[in-house]
């Protein structure tokens, strides 16, 4: 009986190929875009994870503002003027014996200029020599900032790989002079290029253009600290290091916990939470087109039911119950919608291939997304097939048999 | 033995906001195994009477009993079950589903009776053989002649072993030779014990029956037994 209904459905759908295809186009596009959006979100999550994992498992970030897992946090508290101080950095260095490297990092406003050309890809920061060790940073050439640079307030900079590509392409930039906020800086090195499709705001060692912290304080007249980046002496000691850092800063801040100490796992979790939220948002917008697709199916089913009035009359005359007719047309709507879902998934595969090839994003289609796509198309079929199927099932047999 | 019992049956319907009285206080008993011909001009109410007997319509008033069981007042589901298990319809315009094969058309009533696929196939082929349509099972209705289509329709009517066959002008769209062949089939079925009720305006065809009921303006105006 059930199989018979499928046979009837396929028969009806394929006897009107063009109409069926145009009808399911809405579902195809809807399902396709939902899956594509989910895939792009998943791809972004993978890139971010890879980037954060490249810091190494024993890296620890101290950020201003209180972030607790599972609770919403105030992002503004983590980027504005804040309470982390030089003393915090020094005390961590002194008191936390499970910490190998400590580096304060500050974001600097202003443009890096070479030959009147502004490096648009520059993310200017200031730090200490320990940053390279703390973030497992690698250089493509030249040298990194050293203690002498800090002590002498040397006017030097280590540029990011993107800046090197932008300003110098294949030339060696070491020894060249650039200007930053009216100060001339000598390039002493550049970071090693990391193959990453998606830079999460450029927050990686390779993305930074770094100058000595002392030099920067002279230029900006500010000793603000954006993050403190620490490295535990081993993977096993990460938790102990976190509590050492916490107690040290708490002492300095008179017991106010106006900062957070985050491990790689914590940051991964936060980044994934944010990206999940964004992905759901974008996918929900894409899902609106599914309603349009559903209406298309409803329209086609209403036409089909009217066209097949006589068939309904015949079926009833030979003993079909109202529920038999209802199920028959429901299955037809679901089959149409499901086929739309199937084609939509294929479309999503094609589109994500194109996105991967022609944009910096690398979408990843998870098996779950395909299951979601099929469930959505099933539900669309049920919802929008119901009204036409009810109409079919309630038709009067005699009037239906007389229908021309 | 009385099989069909109609007491004071009336049927009124509204067509384009005009009330039409199709049947007026019909009283009629039909015995099991009868071959009945209902004759009358168009609009006399003979088709409506047949539709009531076939459980396709509920009478506006009156009581219809089939084997002592009250049919008037049954819900849609029970009426559908009755049509499925006890009654076979044969229509003037055949009413086969055009998109599907003869085989699928004939097995349709068995599909709704949830008969297994193997059993369905077997019985369909037997029925097609019985009506002389061997080798036609995979054809579509538009690929065979009118006479053949009507035989397929009879095979479909017989699918669930009904005890009543209702035929509404079954030969109306056929030439006289094919018409005779179809009537012979009904005669054979009646000999097997099936009650046959034939609606026709063709007095020649009515001669196959053993009882002729004449209708006019929604009433029975004649009822005679004939010897064959």
XYZ file of C-alpha atoms in Angstrom:
632
model
C 0.000 0.000 0.000
C 2.739 2.387 1.050
C 4.908 1.421 -1.909
C 1.919 1.816 -4.197
C 1.585 5.401 -3.039
C 5.227 6.048 -3.895
C 4.662 4.567 -7.323
C 1.678 6.842 -7.853
C 3.679 9.847 -6.628
C 6.657 9.220 -8.916
C 4.314 8.528 -11.800
C 2.570 11.841 -11.290
C 5.751 13.850 -10.695
C 7.571 12.494 -13.728
C 4.602 12.798 -16.068
C 4.920 16.569 -15.540
C 8.687 16.952 -15.389
C 8.940 20.654 -16.235
C 6.184 21.674 -13.861
C 7.547 19.528 -11.043
C 11.032 20.938 -11.505
C 9.889 24.555 -11.497
C 7.820 23.834 -8.419
C 10.667 22.376 -6.414
C 13.093 25.085 -7.513
C 12.125 27.093 -4.429
C 12.898 24.154 -2.160
C 16.135 23.459 -4.040
C 17.330 27.035 -3.546
C 16.107 27.149 0.052
C 17.718 23.888 1.120
C 20.822 24.673 -0.938
C 21.373 28.040 0.709
C 20.716 26.751 4.228
C 23.252 23.954 3.764
C 25.751 26.347 2.159
C 25.458 28.821 5.047
C 25.931 26.037 7.591
C 28.928 24.802 5.608
C 30.516 28.260 5.477
C 29.999 28.606 9.226
C 31.571 25.218 9.821
C 34.480 26.134 7.571
C 35.060 29.385 9.466
C 34.998 27.450 12.735
C 37.621 25.051 11.408
C 39.893 27.901 10.283
C 39.591 29.671 13.618
C 40.248 26.431 15.494
C 43.332 25.770 13.402
C 44.611 29.273 14.065
C 44.032 29.060 17.802
C 45.546 25.584 17.937
C 48.651 26.933 16.180
C 49.393 28.965 19.338
C 50.152 25.691 21.099
C 48.224 24.004 23.895
C 50.175 25.634 26.729
C 49.500 29.225 25.703
C 47.420 31.275 28.156
C 45.742 34.606 27.418
C 44.951 37.191 30.061
C 42.194 39.448 28.764
C 40.376 42.325 30.445
C 36.720 41.810 31.369
C 35.076 38.816 33.000
C 34.238 35.926 30.679
C 32.573 32.843 32.093
C 31.875 29.745 30.092
C 28.215 29.178 29.286
C 27.277 32.741 30.245
C 26.835 35.682 27.939
C 29.663 38.150 28.277
C 30.105 41.793 27.504
C 32.458 42.024 24.515
C 33.010 45.768 25.045
C 34.702 45.065 28.390
C 37.425 43.092 26.602
C 38.458 45.726 24.029
C 38.229 49.128 25.693
C 40.640 50.938 27.981
C 41.387 48.484 30.716
C 42.973 47.603 33.976
C 45.829 45.286 33.056
C 49.080 46.946 34.020
C 52.822 46.644 33.570
C 52.968 45.600 37.200
C 50.730 42.615 36.416
C 53.167 41.545 33.713
C 56.198 41.968 35.946
C 54.589 40.156 38.880
C 53.544 37.214 36.738
C 57.124 36.986 35.563
C 58.384 37.065 39.135
C 55.811 35.048 41.089
C 54.309 32.507 38.675
C 57.006 29.850 38.461
C 54.951 27.609 36.162
C 55.133 30.318 33.479
C 57.937 30.262 30.972
C 57.233 33.344 28.857
C 55.130 36.434 29.523
C 54.498 39.108 26.911
C 52.172 42.101 27.103
C 50.635 43.082 23.812
C 49.097 46.445 22.897
C 47.202 47.433 19.777
C 48.451 50.640 18.197
C 46.338 53.014 16.145
C 47.931 54.557 13.070
C 49.186 53.589 9.620
C 52.433 52.060 8.485
C 53.703 54.006 5.466
C 56.429 53.093 2.961
C 57.178 55.408 0.065
C 53.871 57.241 0.613
C 52.099 53.866 0.313
C 49.932 52.901 3.267
C 50.067 49.253 4.272
C 46.360 48.481 4.588
C 47.028 44.976 5.905
C 49.139 46.175 8.840
C 47.980 45.281 12.343
C 50.337 47.319 14.514
C 51.112 46.016 17.974
C 53.834 46.542 20.516
C 55.326 43.851 22.696
C 58.465 42.374 24.194
C 60.894 39.742 22.854
C 58.979 37.041 24.765
C 55.994 37.327 22.381
C 57.659 35.220 19.693
C 58.235 32.369 22.152
C 54.842 32.711 23.845
C 52.956 32.461 20.524
C 55.279 29.973 18.832
C 56.021 32.686 16.298
C 58.337 32.083 13.374
C 60.218 34.587 11.238
C 60.525 34.526 7.454
C 63.719 36.582 7.587
C 65.751 39.075 9.626
C 65.639 39.062 13.434
C 63.060 39.609 16.146
C 62.956 42.371 18.774
C 65.576 41.770 21.500
C 66.241 43.088 24.989
C 68.577 45.799 23.628
C 65.717 47.150 21.490
C 63.573 47.375 24.612
C 66.285 49.027 26.711
C 67.357 51.467 23.953
C 63.820 52.175 22.761
C 65.114 51.297 19.265
C 63.064 52.631 16.377
C 62.631 49.207 14.745
C 59.724 47.045 13.581
C 59.140 43.414 12.642
C 56.502 43.497 9.889
C 53.790 40.895 9.286
C 54.029 38.623 6.251
C 50.964 40.266 4.673
C 52.575 43.720 4.973
C 55.761 42.392 3.414
C 53.765 40.979 0.479
C 51.821 44.206 0.117
C 54.711 46.671 0.228
C 57.751 44.733 -0.950
C 56.416 41.596 -2.726
C 59.586 39.551 -3.453
C 62.107 42.164 -2.292
C 63.896 41.744 1.020
C 62.391 44.377 3.336
C 65.112 44.126 6.034
C 66.884 47.472 6.389
C 64.114 49.459 4.652
C 62.618 52.454 6.431
C 58.899 52.887 7.131
C 57.017 55.642 8.941
C 54.505 55.163 11.742
C 52.864 58.191 13.334
C 55.676 60.540 12.125
C 58.371 58.229 13.483
C 60.750 56.505 11.111
C 61.247 52.825 11.916
C 63.759 50.406 10.467
C 62.483 47.006 9.418
C 64.572 44.354 11.180
C 62.605 41.275 10.197
C 59.310 39.827 8.938
C 57.102 36.976 10.080
C 56.792 33.682 8.269
C 53.752 33.406 6.051
C 51.096 31.007 7.406
C 48.729 29.371 4.938
C 45.429 30.366 6.419
C 42.405 31.095 4.321
C 40.553 32.967 6.961
C 42.376 35.269 9.372
C 40.245 35.706 12.451
C 40.747 39.465 12.697
C 44.446 38.908 12.039
C 45.008 37.844 15.638
C 48.006 35.652 14.955
C 51.747 36.107 15.234
C 52.123 36.035 11.461
C 49.566 38.824 11.116
C 51.169 41.244 13.574
C 53.611 44.020 12.783
C 55.421 44.406 16.071
C 57.567 47.191 17.533
C 59.297 47.274 20.928
C 56.922 48.094 23.768
C 59.114 50.875 25.140
C 59.383 52.570 21.725
C 55.604 52.424 21.320
C 54.993 53.978 24.744
C 57.175 56.928 23.678
C 55.166 57.377 20.476
C 51.660 56.882 21.856
C 52.227 58.204 25.419
C 50.144 55.279 26.659
C 51.152 52.089 28.450
C 47.788 50.383 27.942
C 47.891 46.604 27.698
C 45.473 44.841 25.369
C 46.331 41.243 26.287
C 48.941 39.462 28.326
C 50.122 36.331 26.578
C 51.790 33.689 28.739
C 53.161 30.270 28.103
C 53.152 27.537 30.728
C 56.383 25.571 31.067
C 54.573 22.366 30.100
C 51.153 21.124 28.986
C 50.606 19.428 32.357
C 51.130 22.688 34.232
C 48.585 24.778 32.324
C 45.966 24.587 35.089
C 48.485 25.383 37.825
C 49.817 28.291 35.739
C 46.289 29.656 35.284
C 45.659 29.734 39.042
C 49.078 31.347 39.660
C 48.311 34.083 37.132
C 44.863 34.580 38.634
C 46.074 34.977 42.219
C 48.915 37.297 41.156
C 46.628 39.695 39.277
C 43.886 39.456 41.948
C 46.437 40.645 44.539
C 47.378 43.587 42.301
C 43.723 44.478 41.605
C 42.716 44.396 45.264
C 40.589 41.280 44.832
C 38.485 42.550 41.918
C 38.266 39.934 39.192
C 38.058 42.397 36.270
C 39.994 40.097 33.915
C 39.847 36.577 32.570
C 42.555 33.981 32.179
C 41.812 31.864 29.155
C 43.492 28.724 27.907
C 43.447 27.575 24.319
C 40.408 25.396 25.087
C 38.510 28.357 26.558
C 39.221 30.520 23.522
C 38.254 27.734 21.156
C 34.981 27.378 23.048
C 34.198 31.098 22.947
C 35.087 31.443 19.278
C 32.944 28.438 18.398
C 30.012 29.783 20.419
C 30.141 33.108 18.595
C 30.472 31.493 15.167
C 27.664 29.034 15.939
C 25.387 31.932 16.764
C 26.298 33.755 13.555
C 25.845 30.601 11.506
C 22.409 29.940 12.933
C 21.417 33.520 12.250
C 22.510 33.451 8.615
C 21.052 29.983 8.015
C 17.722 31.120 9.473
C 17.609 33.984 7.007
C 18.271 31.509 4.208
C 15.479 29.321 5.567
C 12.937 32.008 4.747
C 13.258 31.043 1.109
C 11.996 27.604 2.124
C 8.617 29.120 2.907
C 8.486 30.383 -0.672
C 9.450 26.905 -1.839
C 6.719 25.385 0.301
C 4.104 27.691 -1.152
C 5.216 26.559 -4.606
C 4.600 22.960 -3.618
C 1.207 23.806 -2.164
C 0.269 25.547 -5.385
C 1.312 22.592 -7.518
C -0.506 20.143 -5.272
C -3.718 22.194 -5.455
C -3.494 22.163 -9.254
C -2.780 18.421 -9.259
C -5.713 17.705 -6.974
C -8.068 19.661 -9.218
C -6.729 18.016 -12.363
C -7.121 14.592 -10.845
C -10.589 15.103 -9.409
C -11.931 12.317 -11.576
C -9.161 9.976 -10.508
C -10.073 10.719 -6.889
C -13.701 9.871 -7.681
C -12.660 6.580 -9.285
C -10.481 5.655 -6.337
C -13.282 6.390 -3.922
C -15.776 4.398 -5.992
C -13.577 1.305 -5.780
C -13.268 1.625 -2.026
C -10.582 4.186 -1.155
C -11.244 5.779 2.212
C -10.738 9.513 2.732
C -7.560 8.677 4.643
C -6.245 6.622 1.691
C -6.605 9.659 -0.567
C -5.105 11.952 2.076
C -2.051 9.738 2.438
C -1.645 9.431 -1.321
C -1.425 13.191 -1.847
C 0.624 13.761 1.295
C 3.194 11.276 0.060
C 3.235 12.982 -3.309
C 3.924 16.375 -1.694
C 6.602 14.897 0.551
C 8.262 13.091 -2.350
C 8.336 16.327 -4.394
C 9.747 18.273 -1.473
C 12.252 15.558 -0.633
C 13.510 15.499 -4.205
C 13.902 19.264 -3.917
C 15.924 18.682 -0.761
C 18.094 16.146 -2.551
C 18.789 18.516 -5.439
C 19.307 21.326 -2.914
C 22.052 19.328 -1.213
C 23.686 18.738 -4.595
C 23.430 22.476 -5.276
C 25.043 23.185 -1.910
C 27.931 20.864 -2.775
C 28.443 22.638 -6.093
C 28.151 26.083 -4.498
C 30.532 25.292 -1.661
C 33.045 23.998 -4.179
C 32.776 27.339 -5.997
C 33.020 29.308 -2.743
C 36.100 27.321 -1.745
C 37.707 28.006 -5.100
C 36.892 31.674 -5.578
C 36.686 33.168 -2.070
C 38.862 33.004 1.051
C 36.186 30.908 2.787
C 36.443 27.114 2.895
C 32.975 25.656 3.514
C 32.760 22.224 5.085
C 29.605 20.152 4.535
C 29.012 18.034 7.607
C 26.885 14.875 7.421
C 24.564 16.500 9.947
C 23.801 19.335 7.519
C 22.582 16.808 4.976
C 20.360 15.212 7.603
C 19.077 18.676 8.532
C 18.383 19.406 4.856
C 16.383 16.202 4.460
C 14.409 16.782 7.648
C 13.626 20.340 6.572
C 12.407 19.253 3.150
C 10.335 16.488 4.737
C 8.720 18.980 7.099
C 8.083 21.452 4.261
C 6.339 18.666 2.320
C 4.170 17.758 5.302
C 3.196 21.336 6.139
C 2.475 22.551 2.626
C 1.068 19.251 1.337
C -1.504 18.983 4.096
C -4.069 21.522 2.867
C -4.220 20.182 -0.726
C -4.348 16.590 0.539
C -7.228 17.391 2.886
C -9.048 19.042 0.010
C -8.525 15.913 -2.117
C -9.681 13.559 0.609
C -12.933 15.452 1.194
C -14.053 15.443 -2.418
C -17.493 14.004 -3.010
C -17.194 10.781 -5.034
C -20.181 11.403 -7.311
C -19.264 14.991 -8.167
C -15.681 13.897 -8.723
C -16.748 11.144 -11.120
C -18.753 13.670 -13.125
C -15.823 16.134 -13.275
C -14.596 16.787 -16.817
C -33.823 -13.857 -0.003
C -33.990 -10.073 0.201
C -30.576 -8.504 -0.166
C -31.308 -4.853 -0.856
C -34.134 -3.127 0.972
C -35.102 0.486 0.184
C -37.789 2.089 2.352
C -39.211 5.475 1.488
C -35.959 6.691 -0.077
C -35.897 10.319 -1.251
C -32.964 12.240 -2.677
C -32.889 15.986 -3.095
C -29.922 18.005 -4.247
C -29.313 21.610 -5.049
C -28.067 22.389 -8.518
C -27.314 26.031 -9.281
C -29.454 27.099 -6.308
C -32.458 25.165 -7.607
C -33.681 22.258 -5.511
C -33.945 19.141 -7.597
C -35.950 16.179 -6.327
C -34.140 13.262 -7.907
C -35.974 10.484 -6.054
C -39.391 10.513 -4.407
C -40.286 7.921 -1.761
C -38.795 4.901 -3.438
C -39.700 1.502 -1.988
C -37.861 -1.407 -3.524
C -36.592 -4.844 -2.491
C -34.039 -6.739 -4.517
C -33.266 -10.422 -3.990
C -29.836 -11.911 -3.880
C -28.800 -13.244 -7.272
C -31.286 -11.095 -9.197
C -30.468 -9.498 -12.530
C -32.273 -6.170 -12.429
C -32.573 -3.632 -15.210
C -33.580 -0.113 -14.246
C -34.841 1.723 -17.284
C -36.051 5.238 -17.857
C -35.223 8.370 -19.757
C -32.452 10.657 -18.635
C -33.386 12.621 -15.531
C -35.716 9.898 -14.323
C -33.539 9.288 -11.256
C -32.215 5.861 -12.235
C -28.560 6.799 -11.847
C -29.222 8.444 -8.503
C -30.956 5.270 -7.320
C -27.967 3.249 -8.419
C -25.557 5.571 -6.623
C -27.539 5.164 -3.410
C -27.516 1.367 -3.732
C -23.781 1.569 -4.470
C -23.150 3.520 -1.251
C -21.707 6.471 -3.175
C -24.401 8.818 -1.849
C -26.463 8.865 1.291
C -30.220 9.279 0.689
C -31.695 12.573 1.913
C -34.346 10.571 3.733
C -35.482 6.950 4.055
C -33.789 3.768 5.104
C -31.488 1.603 3.007
C -30.587 -1.818 4.331
C -28.121 -4.214 2.797
C -28.500 -7.774 4.146
C -30.431 -6.305 7.037
C -27.644 -3.853 7.875
C -28.580 -0.191 7.822
C -26.459 1.619 5.212
C -28.186 5.004 5.357
C -26.509 6.783 8.271
C -23.125 5.111 7.898
C -20.071 7.390 7.978
C -17.722 7.898 5.011
C -15.307 5.252 6.201
C -17.959 2.555 6.543
C -19.430 3.443 3.152
C -15.962 3.164 1.601
C -15.512 -0.259 3.193
C -18.872 -1.340 1.843
C -17.969 -0.246 -1.694
C -14.617 -1.922 -1.394
C -15.852 -5.315 -0.153
C -19.356 -5.798 -1.509
C -19.878 -3.690 -4.605
C -18.370 -3.418 -8.062
C -19.070 -0.458 -10.344
C -19.097 -0.405 -14.133
C -19.569 3.028 -15.727
C -20.653 4.222 -19.150
C -17.435 6.186 -19.632
C -15.337 3.333 -18.185
C -13.545 5.475 -15.587
C -10.188 3.802 -15.731
C -7.239 5.945 -14.566
C -5.517 6.900 -17.834
C -1.959 7.305 -16.530
C -1.569 3.761 -15.209
C -1.594 0.307 -16.814
C -4.604 -1.973 -17.156
C -3.024 -4.218 -14.524
C -2.703 -1.349 -12.032
C -6.278 -0.264 -12.745
C -7.688 -3.729 -12.161
C -5.774 -4.280 -8.940
C -6.762 -0.879 -7.496
C -9.627 -2.172 -5.289
C -7.259 -4.851 -3.925
C -4.673 -2.180 -3.118
C -7.235 -0.469 -0.906
C -8.108 -3.834 0.643
C -4.391 -4.291 1.532
C -4.130 -7.518 -0.476
C -0.507 -8.651 -0.816
C 1.275 -7.836 -4.049
C 1.737 -11.451 -5.108
C -1.896 -12.322 -4.477
C -3.010 -9.142 -6.259
C -0.962 -9.937 -9.328
C -2.246 -13.497 -9.468
C -5.894 -12.533 -9.096
C -5.615 -9.677 -11.613
C -4.217 -12.003 -14.275
C -7.018 -14.511 -13.575
C -9.640 -11.773 -13.899
C -8.134 -10.395 -17.103
C -8.216 -13.915 -18.528
C -11.840 -14.260 -17.473
C -12.839 -11.137 -19.427
C -10.638 -12.066 -22.393
C -7.834 -9.564 -21.907
C -4.813 -11.866 -21.547
C -1.683 -10.103 -22.732
C -3.185 -6.653 -22.312
C -2.088 -6.125 -18.697
C 0.798 -3.771 -19.416
C -1.161 -1.567 -21.828
C -2.522 1.813 -20.880
C -6.253 2.430 -21.302
C -5.682 4.645 -24.369
C -3.817 1.832 -26.111
C -6.771 -0.564 -26.259
C -10.283 -0.405 -27.749
C -13.441 0.758 -25.985
C -14.770 -2.789 -25.675
C -11.520 -3.896 -24.110
C -11.504 -0.945 -21.719
C -14.979 -1.874 -20.505
C -13.878 -5.488 -19.970
C -10.968 -4.193 -17.913
C -13.454 -2.103 -15.929
C -15.529 -5.247 -15.289
C -12.395 -7.082 -14.180
C -11.741 -4.206 -11.761
C -15.329 -4.373 -10.477
C -14.794 -8.076 -9.717
C -11.426 -7.592 -7.992
C -12.610 -7.992 -4.403
C -15.278 -10.665 -5.116
C -18.295 -8.362 -4.708
C -21.785 -9.795 -4.345
C -23.350 -6.870 -6.203
C -22.346 -5.414 -9.578
C -23.766 -2.009 -10.476
C -23.528 -1.065 -14.134
C -24.555 2.396 -15.303
C -25.125 2.368 -19.081
C -22.163 0.030 -19.536
C -22.740 -0.385 -23.254
C -23.627 3.243 -23.938
C -20.295 4.066 -25.546
C -19.884 0.760 -27.419
C -21.095 -0.534 -30.775
C -23.804 -3.196 -30.655
C -21.461 -6.158 -31.140
C -19.154 -5.107 -28.274
C -22.260 -4.232 -26.268
C -23.622 -7.769 -26.674
C -20.286 -9.210 -25.535
C -20.309 -7.075 -22.410
C -23.923 -8.091 -21.641
C -22.961 -11.767 -21.985
C -20.263 -11.250 -19.374
C -22.833 -9.757 -16.983
C -25.129 -12.696 -17.677
C -22.330 -15.142 -16.820
C -21.524 -13.253 -13.620
C -25.177 -13.351 -12.620
C -25.184 -17.114 -13.173
C -22.320 -17.323 -10.691
C -24.637 -15.799 -8.093
C -23.699 -12.139 -8.249
C -26.591 -9.677 -8.069
C -26.389 -7.486 -11.188
C -28.142 -4.128 -11.351
C -28.081 -2.582 -14.792
C -29.108 1.005 -15.476
C -29.981 1.581 -19.113
C -32.348 3.333 -21.462
C -31.861 0.604 -24.041
C -34.767 -1.827 -23.809
C -32.830 -4.410 -25.843
C -30.156 -4.624 -23.150
C -32.817 -4.747 -20.441
C -33.940 -8.068 -21.882
C -30.943 -9.764 -20.248
C -32.504 -9.053 -16.835
C -35.082 -11.136 -15.014
C -36.766 -8.095 -13.566
C -37.276 -4.704 -15.192
C -37.955 -1.602 -13.135
C -39.218 1.441 -14.999
C -38.603 4.892 -13.590
C -39.998 8.304 -14.384
C -39.512 11.659 -12.645
C -37.968 10.128 -9.556
C -40.590 7.455 -9.024
C -40.928 3.785 -9.925
C -43.664 3.494 -12.522
C -43.252 -0.127 -13.540
C -41.865 -3.331 -12.041
C -42.137 -6.615 -13.897
C -40.504 -9.991 -13.809
C -39.516 -11.319 -17.197
C -38.653 -14.812 -18.225
C -35.402 -15.220 -20.071
